[in-house]
Each structure stands twice: as C-alpha cells, then as structure tokens.
Short mmCIF file of C-alpha atoms in Angstrom, two decimals:
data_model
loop_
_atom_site.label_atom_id
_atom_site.label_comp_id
_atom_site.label_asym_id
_atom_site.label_seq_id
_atom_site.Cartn_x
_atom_site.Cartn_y
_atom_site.Cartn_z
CA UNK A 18 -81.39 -205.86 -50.56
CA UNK A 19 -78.30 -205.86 -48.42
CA UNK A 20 -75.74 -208.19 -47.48
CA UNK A 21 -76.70 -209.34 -43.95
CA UNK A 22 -74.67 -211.41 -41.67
CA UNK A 23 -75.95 -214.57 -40.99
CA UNK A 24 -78.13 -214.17 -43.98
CA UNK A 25 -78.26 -217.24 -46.81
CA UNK A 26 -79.04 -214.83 -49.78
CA UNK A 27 -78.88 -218.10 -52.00
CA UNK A 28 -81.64 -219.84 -50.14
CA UNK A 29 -83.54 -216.97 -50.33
CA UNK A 30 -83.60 -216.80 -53.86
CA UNK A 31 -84.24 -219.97 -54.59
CA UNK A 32 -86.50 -221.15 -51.74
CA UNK A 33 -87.23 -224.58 -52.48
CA UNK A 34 -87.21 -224.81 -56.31
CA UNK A 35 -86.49 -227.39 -58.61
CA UNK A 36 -83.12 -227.45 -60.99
CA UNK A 37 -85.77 -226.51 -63.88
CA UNK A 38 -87.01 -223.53 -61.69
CA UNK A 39 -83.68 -222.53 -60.66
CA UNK A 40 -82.85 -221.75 -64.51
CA UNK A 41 -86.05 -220.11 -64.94
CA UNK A 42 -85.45 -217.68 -62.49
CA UNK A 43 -81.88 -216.97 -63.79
CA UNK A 44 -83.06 -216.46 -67.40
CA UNK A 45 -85.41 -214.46 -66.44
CA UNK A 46 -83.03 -212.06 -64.02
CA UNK A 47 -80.56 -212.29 -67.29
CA UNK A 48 -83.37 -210.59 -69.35
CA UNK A 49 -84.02 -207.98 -66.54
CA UNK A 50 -80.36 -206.95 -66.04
CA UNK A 51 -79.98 -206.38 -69.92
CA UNK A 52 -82.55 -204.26 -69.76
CA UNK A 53 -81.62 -202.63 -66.70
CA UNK A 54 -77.69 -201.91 -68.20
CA UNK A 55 -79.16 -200.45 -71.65
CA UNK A 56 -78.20 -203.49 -73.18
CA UNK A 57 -81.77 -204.41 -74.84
CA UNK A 58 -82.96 -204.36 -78.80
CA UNK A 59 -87.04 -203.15 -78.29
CA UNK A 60 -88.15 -207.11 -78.59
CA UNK A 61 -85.86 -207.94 -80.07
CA UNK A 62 -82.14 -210.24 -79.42
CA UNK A 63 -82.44 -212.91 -77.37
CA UNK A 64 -81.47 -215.37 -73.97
CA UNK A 65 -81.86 -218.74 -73.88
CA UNK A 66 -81.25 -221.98 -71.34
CA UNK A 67 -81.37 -225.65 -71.71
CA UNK A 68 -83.94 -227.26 -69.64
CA UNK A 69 -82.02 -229.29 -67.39
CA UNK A 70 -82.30 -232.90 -68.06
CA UNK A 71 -82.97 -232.39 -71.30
CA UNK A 72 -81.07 -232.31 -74.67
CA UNK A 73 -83.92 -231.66 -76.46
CA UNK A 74 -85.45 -228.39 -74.95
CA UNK A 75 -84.64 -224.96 -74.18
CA UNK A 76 -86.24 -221.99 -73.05
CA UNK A 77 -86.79 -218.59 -74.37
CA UNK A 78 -88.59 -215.24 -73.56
CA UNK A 79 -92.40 -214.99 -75.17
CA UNK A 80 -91.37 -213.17 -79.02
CA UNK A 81 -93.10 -209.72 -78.02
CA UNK A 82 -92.09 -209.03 -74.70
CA UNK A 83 -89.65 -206.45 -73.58
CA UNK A 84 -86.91 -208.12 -71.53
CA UNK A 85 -88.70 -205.66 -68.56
CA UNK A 86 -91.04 -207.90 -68.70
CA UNK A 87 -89.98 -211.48 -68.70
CA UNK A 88 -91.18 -213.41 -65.99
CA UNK A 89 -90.02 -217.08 -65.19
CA UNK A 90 -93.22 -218.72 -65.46
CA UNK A 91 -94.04 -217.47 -68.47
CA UNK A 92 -90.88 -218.70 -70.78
CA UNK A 93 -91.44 -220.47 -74.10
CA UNK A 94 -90.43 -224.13 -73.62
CA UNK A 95 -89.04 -225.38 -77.82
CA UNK A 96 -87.54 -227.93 -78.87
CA UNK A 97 -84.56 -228.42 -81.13
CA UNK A 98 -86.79 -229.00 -84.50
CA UNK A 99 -88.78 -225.29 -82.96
CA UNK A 100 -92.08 -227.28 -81.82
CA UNK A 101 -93.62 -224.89 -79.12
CA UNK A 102 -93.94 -227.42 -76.13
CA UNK A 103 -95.09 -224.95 -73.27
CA UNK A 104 -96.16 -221.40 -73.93
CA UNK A 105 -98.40 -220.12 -71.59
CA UNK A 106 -98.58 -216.63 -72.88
CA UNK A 107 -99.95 -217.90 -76.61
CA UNK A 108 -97.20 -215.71 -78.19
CA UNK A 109 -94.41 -217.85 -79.12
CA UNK A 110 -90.74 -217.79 -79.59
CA UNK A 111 -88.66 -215.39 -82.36
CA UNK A 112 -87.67 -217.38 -85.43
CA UNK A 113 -84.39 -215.81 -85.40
CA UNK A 114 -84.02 -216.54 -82.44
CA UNK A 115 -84.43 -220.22 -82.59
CA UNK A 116 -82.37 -220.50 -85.37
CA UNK A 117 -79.31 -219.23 -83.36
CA UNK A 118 -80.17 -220.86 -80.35
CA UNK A 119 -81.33 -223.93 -81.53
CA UNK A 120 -77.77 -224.35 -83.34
CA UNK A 121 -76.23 -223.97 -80.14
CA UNK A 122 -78.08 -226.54 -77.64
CA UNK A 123 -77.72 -229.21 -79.92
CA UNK A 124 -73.97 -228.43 -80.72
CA UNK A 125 -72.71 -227.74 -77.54
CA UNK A 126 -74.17 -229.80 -74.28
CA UNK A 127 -71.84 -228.23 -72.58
CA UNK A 128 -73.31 -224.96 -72.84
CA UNK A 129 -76.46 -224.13 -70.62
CA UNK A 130 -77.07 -220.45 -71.63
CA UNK A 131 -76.36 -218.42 -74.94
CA UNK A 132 -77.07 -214.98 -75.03
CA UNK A 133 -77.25 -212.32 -78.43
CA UNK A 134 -77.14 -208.76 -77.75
CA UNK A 135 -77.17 -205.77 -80.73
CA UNK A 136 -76.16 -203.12 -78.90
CA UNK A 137 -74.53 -199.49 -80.30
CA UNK A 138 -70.98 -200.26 -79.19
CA UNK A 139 -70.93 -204.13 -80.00
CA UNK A 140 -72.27 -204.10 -83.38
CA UNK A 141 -69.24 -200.84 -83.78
CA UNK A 142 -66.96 -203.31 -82.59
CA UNK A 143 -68.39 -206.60 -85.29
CA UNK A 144 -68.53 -204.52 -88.20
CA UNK A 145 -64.81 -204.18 -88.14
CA UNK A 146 -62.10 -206.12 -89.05
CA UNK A 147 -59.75 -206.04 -86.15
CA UNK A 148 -62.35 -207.53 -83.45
CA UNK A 149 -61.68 -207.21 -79.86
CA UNK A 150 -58.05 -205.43 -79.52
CA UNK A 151 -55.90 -206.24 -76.67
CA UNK A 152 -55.53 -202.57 -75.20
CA UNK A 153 -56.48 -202.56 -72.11
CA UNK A 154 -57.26 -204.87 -68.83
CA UNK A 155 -60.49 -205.74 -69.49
CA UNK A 156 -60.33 -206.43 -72.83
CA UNK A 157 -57.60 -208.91 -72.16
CA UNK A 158 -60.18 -211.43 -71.28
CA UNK A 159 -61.27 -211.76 -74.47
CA UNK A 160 -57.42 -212.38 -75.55
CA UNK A 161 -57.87 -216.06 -76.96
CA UNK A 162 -61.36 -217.25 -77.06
CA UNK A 163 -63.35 -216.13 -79.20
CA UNK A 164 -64.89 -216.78 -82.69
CA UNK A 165 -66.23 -214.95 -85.76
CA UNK A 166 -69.00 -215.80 -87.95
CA UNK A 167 -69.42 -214.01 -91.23
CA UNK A 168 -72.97 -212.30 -91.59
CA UNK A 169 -75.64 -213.62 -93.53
CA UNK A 170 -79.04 -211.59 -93.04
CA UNK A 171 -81.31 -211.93 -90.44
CA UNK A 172 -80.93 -215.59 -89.48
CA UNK A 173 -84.05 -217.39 -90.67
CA UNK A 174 -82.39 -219.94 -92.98
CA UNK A 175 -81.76 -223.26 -90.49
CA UNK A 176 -79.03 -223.86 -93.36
CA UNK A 177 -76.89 -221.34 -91.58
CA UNK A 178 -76.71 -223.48 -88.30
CA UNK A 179 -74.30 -225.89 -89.40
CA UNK A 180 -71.63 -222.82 -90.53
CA UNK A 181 -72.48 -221.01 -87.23
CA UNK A 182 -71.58 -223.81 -84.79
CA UNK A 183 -68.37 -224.69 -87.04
CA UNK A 184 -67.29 -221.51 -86.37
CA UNK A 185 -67.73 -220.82 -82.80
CA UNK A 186 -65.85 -224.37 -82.65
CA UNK A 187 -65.72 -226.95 -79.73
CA UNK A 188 -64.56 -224.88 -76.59
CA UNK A 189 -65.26 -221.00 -77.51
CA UNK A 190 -68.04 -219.27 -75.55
CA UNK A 191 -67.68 -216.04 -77.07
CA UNK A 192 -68.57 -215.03 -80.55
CA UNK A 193 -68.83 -211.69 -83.01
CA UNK A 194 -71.19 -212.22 -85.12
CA UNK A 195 -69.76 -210.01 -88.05
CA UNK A 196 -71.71 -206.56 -89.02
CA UNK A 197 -74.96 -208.03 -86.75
CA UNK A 198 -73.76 -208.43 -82.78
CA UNK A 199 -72.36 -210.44 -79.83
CA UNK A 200 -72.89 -213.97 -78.45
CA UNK A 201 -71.79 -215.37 -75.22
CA UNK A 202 -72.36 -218.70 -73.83
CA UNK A 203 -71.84 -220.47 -70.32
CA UNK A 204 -72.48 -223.11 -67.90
CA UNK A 205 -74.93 -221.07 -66.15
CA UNK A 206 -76.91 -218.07 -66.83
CA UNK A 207 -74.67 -216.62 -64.68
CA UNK A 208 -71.60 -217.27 -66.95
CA UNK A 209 -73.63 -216.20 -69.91
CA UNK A 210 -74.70 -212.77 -68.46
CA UNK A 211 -71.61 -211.91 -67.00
CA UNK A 212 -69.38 -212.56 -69.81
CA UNK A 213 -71.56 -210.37 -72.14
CA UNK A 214 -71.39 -207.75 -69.62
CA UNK A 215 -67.75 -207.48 -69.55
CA UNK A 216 -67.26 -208.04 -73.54
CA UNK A 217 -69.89 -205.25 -73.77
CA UNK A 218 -67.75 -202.77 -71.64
CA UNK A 219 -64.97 -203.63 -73.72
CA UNK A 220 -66.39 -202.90 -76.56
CA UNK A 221 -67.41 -200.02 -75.67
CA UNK A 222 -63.98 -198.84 -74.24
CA UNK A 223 -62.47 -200.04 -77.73
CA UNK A 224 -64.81 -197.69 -79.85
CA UNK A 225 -64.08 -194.40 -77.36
CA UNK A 226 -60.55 -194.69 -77.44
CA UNK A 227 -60.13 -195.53 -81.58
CA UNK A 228 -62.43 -192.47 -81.87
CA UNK A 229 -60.41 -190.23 -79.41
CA UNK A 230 -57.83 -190.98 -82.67
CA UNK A 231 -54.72 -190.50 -79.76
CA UNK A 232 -52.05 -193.11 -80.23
CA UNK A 233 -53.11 -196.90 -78.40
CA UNK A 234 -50.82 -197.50 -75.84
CA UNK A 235 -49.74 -200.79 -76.71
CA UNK A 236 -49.06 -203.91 -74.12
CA UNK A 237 -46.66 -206.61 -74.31
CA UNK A 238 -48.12 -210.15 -75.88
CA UNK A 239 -46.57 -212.30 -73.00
CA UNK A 240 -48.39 -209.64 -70.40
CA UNK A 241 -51.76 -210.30 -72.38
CA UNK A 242 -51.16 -213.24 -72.31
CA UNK A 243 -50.61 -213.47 -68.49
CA UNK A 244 -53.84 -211.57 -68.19
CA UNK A 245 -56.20 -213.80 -69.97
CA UNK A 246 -54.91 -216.78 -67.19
CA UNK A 247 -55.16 -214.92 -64.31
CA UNK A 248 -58.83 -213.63 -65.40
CA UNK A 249 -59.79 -217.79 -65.79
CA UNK A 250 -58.04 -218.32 -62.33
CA UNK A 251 -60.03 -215.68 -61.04
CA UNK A 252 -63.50 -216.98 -61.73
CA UNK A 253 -62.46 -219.95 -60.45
CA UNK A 254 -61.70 -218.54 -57.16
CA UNK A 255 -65.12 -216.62 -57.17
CA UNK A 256 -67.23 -219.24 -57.00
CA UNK A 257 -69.27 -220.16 -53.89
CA UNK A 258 -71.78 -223.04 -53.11
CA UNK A 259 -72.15 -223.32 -56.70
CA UNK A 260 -72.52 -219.62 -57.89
CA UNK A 261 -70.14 -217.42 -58.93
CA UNK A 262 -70.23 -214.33 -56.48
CA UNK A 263 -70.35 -211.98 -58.81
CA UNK A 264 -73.82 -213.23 -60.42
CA UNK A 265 -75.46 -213.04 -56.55
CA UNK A 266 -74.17 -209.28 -56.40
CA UNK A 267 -76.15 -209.10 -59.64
CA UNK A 268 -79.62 -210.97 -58.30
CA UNK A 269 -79.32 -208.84 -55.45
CA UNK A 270 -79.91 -205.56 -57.66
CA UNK A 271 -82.35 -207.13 -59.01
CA UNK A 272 -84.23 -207.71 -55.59
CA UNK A 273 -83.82 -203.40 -55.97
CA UNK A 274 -84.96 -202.92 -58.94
CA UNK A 275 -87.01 -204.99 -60.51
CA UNK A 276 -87.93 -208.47 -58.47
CA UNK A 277 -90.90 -209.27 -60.74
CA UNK A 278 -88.80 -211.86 -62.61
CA UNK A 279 -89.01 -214.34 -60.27
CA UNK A 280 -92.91 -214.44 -60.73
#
C-alpha cells in the first residue's frame, strides 16, 4: 500500500473498531512485524496488551502459534491471577509468558504493551556486563533508561515477579534481562514495537563492531547526553492524530506483506 493523497490510511485501518479492537489489531501487526524482521523465537517469546478499560486483563498470542500466524480475533484474553477468560483457539497462553507479563500490567498501568524478544544479537548483548554502550547514534537512545534484571531460569516461579518489576523501576520501559533477552514497554503497541526495533539494531551494531576488535571511537558524555533528549523530542514531534508516524509506515508494510493479522 502506498501513501495516497487525500487518503486517511488511519481510517482505513481501523474502520470502525472499538478501543479493544484497535489494540487487537496492533498486537497482532506487532507479532507479524517480528516475524517479518527475523526477530521471532519458533513459539516462543512473547507480546502482550492491556485490554483497555481494564486493569485486570491482558492479551496474548495462542501458546503454539508462530507470530506468522497471529490473528486479532484469536488472542488469549488472561487475567492477572492467569485465569484464561477468552480463548477461542482452545490452546492457551505460555506460562512464561504470563509470568513476565502478568508482573508488568499490574505494576505499571501506565504501560499498555510489553514485548520479550531472544534474538542472536540481544541475548550477545544481555549476557555481558557492559549492557548497551554509548557508541554510536542509535544506541544513544538507550543512554539513560533502562534496567537490568539478573537471570533466574525460565520464568515459571510467580515469586520472581516482585524482583522483576523492582528492577525495571517506576518510569523505565526498557529492560535486559541478563543472559535470557530484551523487554520493551510502551503506551501503545506502537511504542512497544518500535522501541524493540531500534534497541535490537543497536544491539546488533554493538556486537559487530566489539567483534571487528578495532578501537571504539568514543563520544563525549554531554553529546550523549544531548542525544538521548533530542531522540524523546523527536517522538514527540512524530506523532499524528494519535499515532506515532513511524508505527503507520510500519502497518502499511504490513498491508504488503502479510495483512492477515487484522482477521
């Protein structure tokens, strides 16, 4: 799909849909675009949104599916205690899964989408020490922001919750998850997506050049810092009727490439 003028791309995406719909469709295009930029564990990792409205509830893809294949009718409504409420594929939700998410939605209203990715270059970057380093643009908008949480095996024990949300703290939406992955969070899907995209570039980046074993060219802490404020000023200026700009240019690959998510 193109970028027509007179065209309202935003109405034609979500043609008459409730809020509750709206997120559907967005968590489902954030499952398809992982898949579609190689980000994707088999079945496994996970995206999740809170069901507007609600405190209680979230959604989540149907434990079994490839992200390919998420479609926004067919999301696993759970609650916070990980009673299946909706599930209209009969396969229900991944238990790791819910004990990540879960910790999130009830810590942080503020936060309408986490997302967990394994991916080659992010769990590189978690199973070091140094996290993100501040060598280059893009990696600068990760400069303050975000947490760590120390690995403790595949997260099944609900015990872990409390330590998890302690540690991503009260304004982060960005988080290494040490010798496992990455978690973003946002607002939106949108947010969510987008910010997991760009940390996932930068890790990438971070791993070539520390392999390439040539000297990092260093940049000055009051220029990083600079950076990271003119990044947040950025999205700020990006957003239109309520979406950020960038996430439309994303729905409208997706209209490409793979539009069964809306189904």
């Amino acid at each position: 799909m193109s970028v027509e003028a007179g065209t309202d791309f935003v109405t034609d995406i979500y043609p008459n849909l409730s809020e509750e719909e709206r997120v559907r469709v967005d968590l489902a295009a954030a499952y398809h675009l992982i898949e579609h930029f190689q980000m994707s564990d088999s079945i496994y990792t996970h995206i999740s949104a809170r069901v507007p409205g609600d405190k209680e509830y979230f959604l989540i893809n149907p434990y079994g599916t490839r992200f390919s294949e998420v479609k926004a009718s067919q999301l696993v409504t759970i609650d916070l205690d990980g009673n299946i409420i909706n599930d209209p594929c009969s396969m229900g939700a991944n238990p790791a899964g819910f004990t990540i998410h879960s910790a999130i939605h009830e810590a942080r209203p503020d936060l309408k989408c986490a997302l967990h990715t394994h991916t080659v270059a992010g769990v590189g970057v978690a199973s070091t020490q140094t996290g993100i380093l501040p060598i280059n643009q893009w990696a600068l908008q990760f400069y303050y922001g975000v947490s760590r949480h120390a690995y403790e095996g595949i997260a099944l024990n609900l015990e872990e919750r409390e330590r998890l949300v302690n540690d991503l703290g009260a304004e982060n939406k960005v988080m290494i998850l040490d010798n496992h992955g990455l978690m973003t969070m946002g607002s939106s899907v949108g947010e969510a997506f987008t910010l997991m995209f760009n940390l996932e570039r930068v890790c990438k980046v971070q791993m070539s050049v520390l392999a390439s074993g040539q000297p990092v060219n260093q940049i000055d802490s009051s220029v990083c810092d600079l950076t990271y404020h003119q990044y947040k000023q950025f999205a700020e200026m990006s957003m239109k009727d309520g979406f950020h700009v960038e996430w439309l240019a994303y729905l409208r690959l997706l209209e490409r490439v793979s539009p069964s998510y809306k189904e």
